[in-house]
Short mmCIF file of C-alpha atoms in Angstrom, two decimals:
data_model
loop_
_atom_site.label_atom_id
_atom_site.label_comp_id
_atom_site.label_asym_id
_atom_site.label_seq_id
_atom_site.Cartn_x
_atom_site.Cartn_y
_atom_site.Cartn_z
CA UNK A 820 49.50 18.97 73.16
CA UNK A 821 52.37 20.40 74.98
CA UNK A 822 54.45 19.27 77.84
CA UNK A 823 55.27 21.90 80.80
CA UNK A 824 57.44 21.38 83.41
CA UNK A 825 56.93 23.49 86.84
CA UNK A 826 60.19 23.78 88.52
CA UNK A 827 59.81 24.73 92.16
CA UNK A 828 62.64 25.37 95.38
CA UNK A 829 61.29 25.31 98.64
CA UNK A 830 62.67 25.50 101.74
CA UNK A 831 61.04 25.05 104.48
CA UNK A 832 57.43 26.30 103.30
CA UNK A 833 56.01 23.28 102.47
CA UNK A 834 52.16 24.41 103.11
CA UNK A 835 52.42 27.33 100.97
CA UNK A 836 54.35 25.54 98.57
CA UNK A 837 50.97 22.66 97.83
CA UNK A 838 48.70 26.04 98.22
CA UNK A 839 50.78 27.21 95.29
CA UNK A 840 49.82 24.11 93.18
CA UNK A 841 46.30 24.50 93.77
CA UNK A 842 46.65 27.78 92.46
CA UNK A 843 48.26 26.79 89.49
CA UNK A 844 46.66 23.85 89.13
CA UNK A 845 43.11 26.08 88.85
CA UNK A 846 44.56 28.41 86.02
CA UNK A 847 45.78 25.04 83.82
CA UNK A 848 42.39 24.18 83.34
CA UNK A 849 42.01 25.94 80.14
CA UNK A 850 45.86 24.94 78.82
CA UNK A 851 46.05 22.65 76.61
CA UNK A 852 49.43 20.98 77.75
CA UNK A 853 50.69 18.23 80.04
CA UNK A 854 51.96 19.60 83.27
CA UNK A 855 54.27 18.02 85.56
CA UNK A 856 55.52 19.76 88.66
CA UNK A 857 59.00 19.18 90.08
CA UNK A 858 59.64 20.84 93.75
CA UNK A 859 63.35 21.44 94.49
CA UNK A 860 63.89 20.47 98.15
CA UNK A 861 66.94 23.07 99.37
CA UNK A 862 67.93 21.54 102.35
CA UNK A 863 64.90 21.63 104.46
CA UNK A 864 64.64 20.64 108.14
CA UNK A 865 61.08 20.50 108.08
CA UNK A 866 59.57 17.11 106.68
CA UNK A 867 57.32 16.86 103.52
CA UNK A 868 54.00 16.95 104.74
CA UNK A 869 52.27 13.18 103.98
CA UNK A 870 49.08 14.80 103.41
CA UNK A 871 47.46 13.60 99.84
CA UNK A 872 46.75 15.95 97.27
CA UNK A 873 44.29 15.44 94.62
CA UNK A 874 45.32 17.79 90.97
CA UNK A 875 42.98 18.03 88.27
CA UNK A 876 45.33 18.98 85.19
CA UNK A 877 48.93 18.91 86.58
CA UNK A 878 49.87 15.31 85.87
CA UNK A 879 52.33 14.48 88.28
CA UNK A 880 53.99 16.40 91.16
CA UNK A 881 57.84 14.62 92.62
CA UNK A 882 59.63 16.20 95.74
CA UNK A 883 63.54 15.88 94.35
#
């Protein structure tokens, strides 16, 4: 199995950022790796949304 990293900036888009890694998230179902997404926050003024969100085959998802 392979390990994938998802590197991600965002600035201030944090909704479409979480509909993006639904997206993805969809498309990795027939990938046979180990995903991890990493979202770059550049600054933003807005806050991370708390809102939960529930991924079927990316393993982990960290706001740096």
């Amino acid at each position: 199995m392979k390990k994938t990293i998802i590197l991600i900036p965002i600035y201030n888009d944090w909704k479409s950022v979480f509909k993006l890694l639904l997206n993805i998230d969809i498309h990795l179902s027939t990938w046979d790796a180990e995903v991890s997404a990493y979202i770059v926050n550049d600054g933003s003024t807005e806050k991370v949304p708390d809102d939960k969100y529930i991924f079927k085959n990316i393993k982990t998802v960290q706001v740096i």
